[in-house]
PDB file of C-alpha atoms in Angstrom:
ATOM      1  CA  MET A   1      -2.179 -12.516  18.963  1.00 94.00           C
ATOM      2  CA  LYS A   2      -1.241 -11.683  15.409  1.00 88.00           C
ATOM      3  CA  ILE A   3      -2.690  -8.961  13.207  1.00 91.00           C
ATOM      4  CA  GLU A   4      -4.905 -10.682  10.645  1.00 94.00           C
ATOM      5  CA  HIS A   5      -5.428  -7.743   8.287  1.00 96.00           C
ATOM      6  CA  ILE A   6      -5.587  -3.977   7.938  1.00 97.00           C
ATOM      7  CA  ALA A   7      -8.677  -2.535   6.242  1.00 97.00           C
ATOM      8  CA  LEU A   8      -9.247   0.579   4.135  1.00 98.00           C
ATOM      9  CA  ASN A   9     -12.564   1.987   2.943  1.00 98.00           C
ATOM     10  CA  ILE A  10     -11.773   3.286  -0.557  1.00 97.00           C
ATOM     11  CA  THR A  11     -13.529   4.461  -3.726  1.00 95.00           C
ATOM     12  CA  ASP A  12     -12.638   1.600  -6.077  1.00 97.00           C
ATOM     13  CA  PRO A  13     -11.470  -1.611  -4.386  1.00 98.00           C
ATOM     14  CA  ILE A  14     -11.417  -3.685  -7.580  1.00 98.00           C
ATOM     15  CA  ALA A  15      -9.252  -1.310  -9.630  1.00 98.00           C
ATOM     16  CA  THR A  16      -7.008  -0.585  -6.653  1.00 98.00           C
ATOM     17  CA  ALA A  17      -6.525  -4.304  -6.004  1.00 98.00           C
ATOM     18  CA  GLU A  18      -5.643  -4.914  -9.650  1.00 98.00           C
ATOM     19  CA  TRP A  19      -3.057  -2.119  -9.519  1.00 98.00           C
ATOM     20  CA  TYR A  20      -1.576  -3.491  -6.269  1.00 98.00           C
ATOM     21  CA  VAL A  21      -1.327  -6.979  -7.789  1.00 98.00           C
ATOM     22  CA  SER A  22       0.300  -5.664 -10.987  1.00 98.00           C
ATOM     23  CA  ASN A  23       2.638  -3.159  -9.370  1.00 98.00           C
ATOM     24  CA  LEU A  24       3.253  -4.072  -5.727  1.00 97.00           C
ATOM     25  CA  GLY A  25       3.505  -7.853  -5.984  1.00 96.00           C
ATOM     26  CA  MET A  26       0.396  -8.480  -3.916  1.00 98.00           C
ATOM     27  CA  GLN A  27      -1.960 -11.389  -4.505  1.00 98.00           C
ATOM     28  CA  ILE A  28      -5.720 -11.656  -4.099  1.00 98.00           C
ATOM     29  CA  VAL A  29      -6.567 -14.243  -1.439  1.00 97.00           C
ATOM     30  CA  ARG A  30     -10.327 -13.608  -1.186  1.00 97.00           C
ATOM     31  CA  GLN A  31     -12.881 -11.261  -2.687  1.00 97.00           C
ATOM     32  CA  SER A  32     -16.617 -10.643  -2.822  1.00 96.00           C
ATOM     33  CA  GLY A  33     -18.972  -8.733  -5.084  1.00 95.00           C
ATOM     34  CA  PRO A  34     -21.591  -6.089  -4.395  1.00 95.00           C
ATOM     35  CA  PRO A  35     -22.299  -4.116  -2.389  1.00 96.00           C
ATOM     36  CA  THR A  36     -18.809  -3.692  -0.863  1.00 96.00           C
ATOM     37  CA  TYR A  37     -16.589  -5.321  -3.523  1.00 97.00           C
ATOM     38  CA  THR A  38     -14.251  -6.443  -0.737  1.00 98.00           C
ATOM     39  CA  VAL A  39     -10.808  -7.671  -1.760  1.00 98.00           C
ATOM     40  CA  PHE A  40      -8.248  -9.236   0.586  1.00 98.00           C
ATOM     41  CA  LEU A  41      -4.670  -8.905  -0.696  1.00 98.00           C
ATOM     42  CA  ALA A  42      -1.605 -10.639   0.732  1.00 97.00           C
ATOM     43  CA  ASP A  43       1.922  -9.369   0.359  1.00 94.00           C
ATOM     44  CA  SER A  44       4.534 -11.317  -1.600  1.00 89.00           C
ATOM     45  CA  ASN A  45       5.366 -13.457   1.462  1.00 88.00           C
ATOM     46  CA  GLY A  46       1.711 -14.123   2.286  1.00 90.00           C
ATOM     47  CA  GLU A  47       2.204 -12.667   5.746  1.00 89.00           C
ATOM     48  CA  THR A  48       0.487  -9.286   5.720  1.00 93.00           C
ATOM     49  CA  VAL A  49      -3.083  -8.911   4.467  1.00 97.00           C
ATOM     50  CA  LEU A  50      -4.753  -5.710   3.325  1.00 98.00           C
ATOM     51  CA  GLU A  51      -8.544  -5.514   2.997  1.00 98.00           C
ATOM     52  CA  LEU A  52      -9.923  -3.026   0.477  1.00 98.00           C
ATOM     53  CA  TYR A  53     -13.659  -2.327   0.334  1.00 98.00           C
ATOM     54  CA  ARG A  54     -16.257   0.351  -0.386  1.00 97.00           C
ATOM     55  CA  PHE A  55     -18.676   0.603   2.536  1.00 95.00           C
ATOM     56  CA  GLU A  56     -21.233   3.270   1.595  1.00 92.00           C
ATOM     57  CA  ASP A  57     -22.460   3.861   5.168  1.00 94.00           C
ATOM     58  CA  ALA A  58     -19.017   4.735   6.535  1.00 95.00           C
ATOM     59  CA  LEU A  59     -16.838   7.785   6.087  1.00 91.00           C
ATOM     60  CA  LEU A  60     -14.758   7.615   2.923  1.00 95.00           C
ATOM     61  CA  PRO A  61     -11.473   9.321   3.844  1.00 96.00           C
ATOM     62  CA  ASP A  62      -9.914  11.752   1.411  1.00 96.00           C
ATOM     63  CA  TYR A  63      -6.595   9.916   1.337  1.00 97.00           C
ATOM     64  CA  SER A  64      -5.082  12.333  -1.163  1.00 97.00           C
ATOM     65  CA  ALA A  65      -5.600  15.229   1.276  1.00 97.00           C
ATOM     66  CA  GLN A  66      -3.982  13.432   4.219  1.00 96.00           C
ATOM     67  CA  ASP A  67      -0.371  13.958   5.103  1.00 97.00           C
ATOM     68  CA  PRO A  68       1.384  10.639   4.370  1.00 97.00           C
ATOM     69  CA  MET A  69       2.547  10.617   7.988  1.00 95.00           C
ATOM     70  CA  VAL A  70      -1.107  10.229   9.080  1.00 96.00           C
ATOM     71  CA  LEU A  71      -1.489   6.962   7.143  1.00 97.00           C
ATOM     72  CA  HIS A  72       0.695   5.133   4.658  1.00 98.00           C
ATOM     73  CA  LEU A  73       1.306   1.589   3.479  1.00 98.00           C
ATOM     74  CA  ALA A  74       5.011   0.802   3.700  1.00 97.00           C
ATOM     75  CA  PHE A  75       6.619  -1.730   1.351  1.00 96.00           C
ATOM     76  CA  TYR A  76      10.112  -3.103   1.825  1.00 95.00           C
ATOM     77  CA  THR A  77      12.322  -3.215  -1.271  1.00 95.00           C
ATOM     78  CA  ALA A  78      15.997  -3.704  -1.943  1.00 94.00           C
ATOM     79  CA  GLU A  79      15.854  -1.063  -4.730  1.00 96.00           C
ATOM     80  CA  ALA A  80      13.717   1.872  -3.500  1.00 97.00           C
ATOM     81  CA  ILE A  81      14.715   4.439  -6.125  1.00 97.00           C
ATOM     82  CA  GLN A  82      14.283   2.067  -9.070  1.00 97.00           C
ATOM     83  CA  GLU A  83      10.945   0.814  -7.707  1.00 98.00           C
ATOM     84  CA  ALA A  84       9.728   4.384  -7.215  1.00 98.00           C
ATOM     85  CA  ASP A  85      10.575   5.186 -10.835  1.00 98.00           C
ATOM     86  CA  ARG A  86       8.676   2.088 -11.984  1.00 98.00           C
ATOM     87  CA  LEU A  87       5.617   2.952  -9.871  1.00 98.00           C
ATOM     88  CA  VAL A  88       5.532   6.509 -11.234  1.00 98.00           C
ATOM     89  CA  ILE A  89       5.430   5.087 -14.771  1.00 98.00           C
ATOM     90  CA  ALA A  90       2.537   2.864 -13.600  1.00 98.00           C
ATOM     91  CA  GLY A  91       0.537   5.871 -12.367  1.00 98.00           C
ATOM     92  CA  ALA A  92       1.781   6.629  -8.858  1.00 98.00           C
ATOM     93  CA  LYS A  93       2.729  10.177  -7.877  1.00 98.00           C
ATOM     94  CA  LEU A  94       6.082  10.863  -6.222  1.00 98.00           C
ATOM     95  CA  LEU A  95       5.853  12.943  -3.014  1.00 97.00           C
ATOM     96  CA  GLY A  96       9.127  14.759  -2.586  1.00 94.00           C
ATOM     97  CA  GLU A  97      12.610  13.364  -2.886  1.00 95.00           C
ATOM     98  CA  PRO A  98      14.020  10.131  -1.463  1.00 96.00           C
ATOM     99  CA  ARG A  99      15.281  10.572   2.086  1.00 96.00           C
ATOM    100  CA  THR A 100      18.103   8.758   3.852  1.00 96.00           C
ATOM    101  CA  THR A 101      17.734   8.305   7.611  1.00 95.00           C
ATOM    102  CA  GLY A 102      20.538   8.518  10.152  1.00 94.00           C
ATOM    103  CA  THR A 103      20.780   4.719  10.082  1.00 94.00           C
ATOM    104  CA  GLY A 104      21.201   4.663   6.285  1.00 95.00           C
ATOM    105  CA  ASP A 105      17.673   3.560   5.352  1.00 96.00           C
ATOM    106  CA  THR A 106      16.132   5.023   2.184  1.00 97.00           C
ATOM    107  CA  LEU A 107      12.507   6.196   2.432  1.00 98.00           C
ATOM    108  CA  ILE A 108      10.371   7.344  -0.498  1.00 98.00           C
ATOM    109  CA  PHE A 109       6.741   8.485  -0.346  1.00 98.00           C
ATOM    110  CA  LEU A 110       4.321   8.160  -3.269  1.00 98.00           C
ATOM    111  CA  ARG A 111       0.571   8.134  -3.780  1.00 98.00           C
ATOM    112  CA  ASP A 112      -1.160   5.354  -5.656  1.00 98.00           C
ATOM    113  CA  PRO A 113      -3.498   6.465  -8.482  1.00 98.00           C
ATOM    114  CA  TRP A 114      -6.364   6.797  -5.917  1.00 97.00           C
ATOM    115  CA  GLY A 115      -4.403   8.974  -3.498  1.00 98.00           C
ATOM    116  CA  ILE A 116      -3.417   6.419  -0.849  1.00 98.00           C
ATOM    117  CA  ALA A 117       0.053   7.130   0.518  1.00 98.00           C
ATOM    118  CA  LEU A 118       2.682   4.478  -0.096  1.00 98.00           C
ATOM    119  CA  GLN A 119       6.168   4.377   1.353  1.00 98.00           C
ATOM    120  CA  LEU A 120       9.031   2.444  -0.142  1.00 98.00           C
ATOM    121  CA  VAL A 121      11.568   1.396   2.476  1.00 97.00           C
ATOM    122  CA  GLN A 122      15.069   0.171   1.716  1.00 97.00           C
ATOM    123  CA  ARG A 123      16.546  -0.742   5.091  1.00 94.00           C
ATOM    124  CA  ILE A 124      20.140  -1.447   6.027  1.00 90.00           C
ATOM    125  CA  ASP A 125      18.830  -3.686   8.829  1.00 86.00           C
ATOM    126  CA  PRO A 126      15.308  -5.087   8.055  1.00 82.00           C
ATOM    127  CA  LEU A 127      12.667  -4.855  10.788  1.00 81.00           C
ATOM    128  CA  MET A 128      11.722  -8.493  10.319  1.00 77.00           C
ATOM    129  CA  PRO A 129      13.563 -11.458   8.786  1.00 70.00           C
ATOM    130  CA  LEU A 130      13.084 -11.585   5.017  1.00 68.00           C
ATOM    131  CA  ASN A 131      11.816 -14.827   3.536  1.00 61.00           C
TER     132      ASN A 131
END
């Protein structure tokens, strides 16, 4: 089995998707209109898919009130500090200072403009092979 996608019920899937495309290198692979305005986004390698939608009958989490360790979307980058600076200019909010793990990885938490926690990860030894 392989994970097909991860889904988030959010306030504004269209605007969020546009921001993710412009700022996180994601690409829209499928979308629909009302009532849910569902958007499927693939990462830059086309391997991981994120589904964003607004389902009125389900709980809409207050992502901005959640500790980023409860839920976050982690993005690998070779330049975590520079990417964090760029995302802040684009409307993200930095959460604390960059942290270096015992293995030398750099981790930075931010929130996108809608409050969803993002983590930038610059690893010495990537989890998966990079394409």
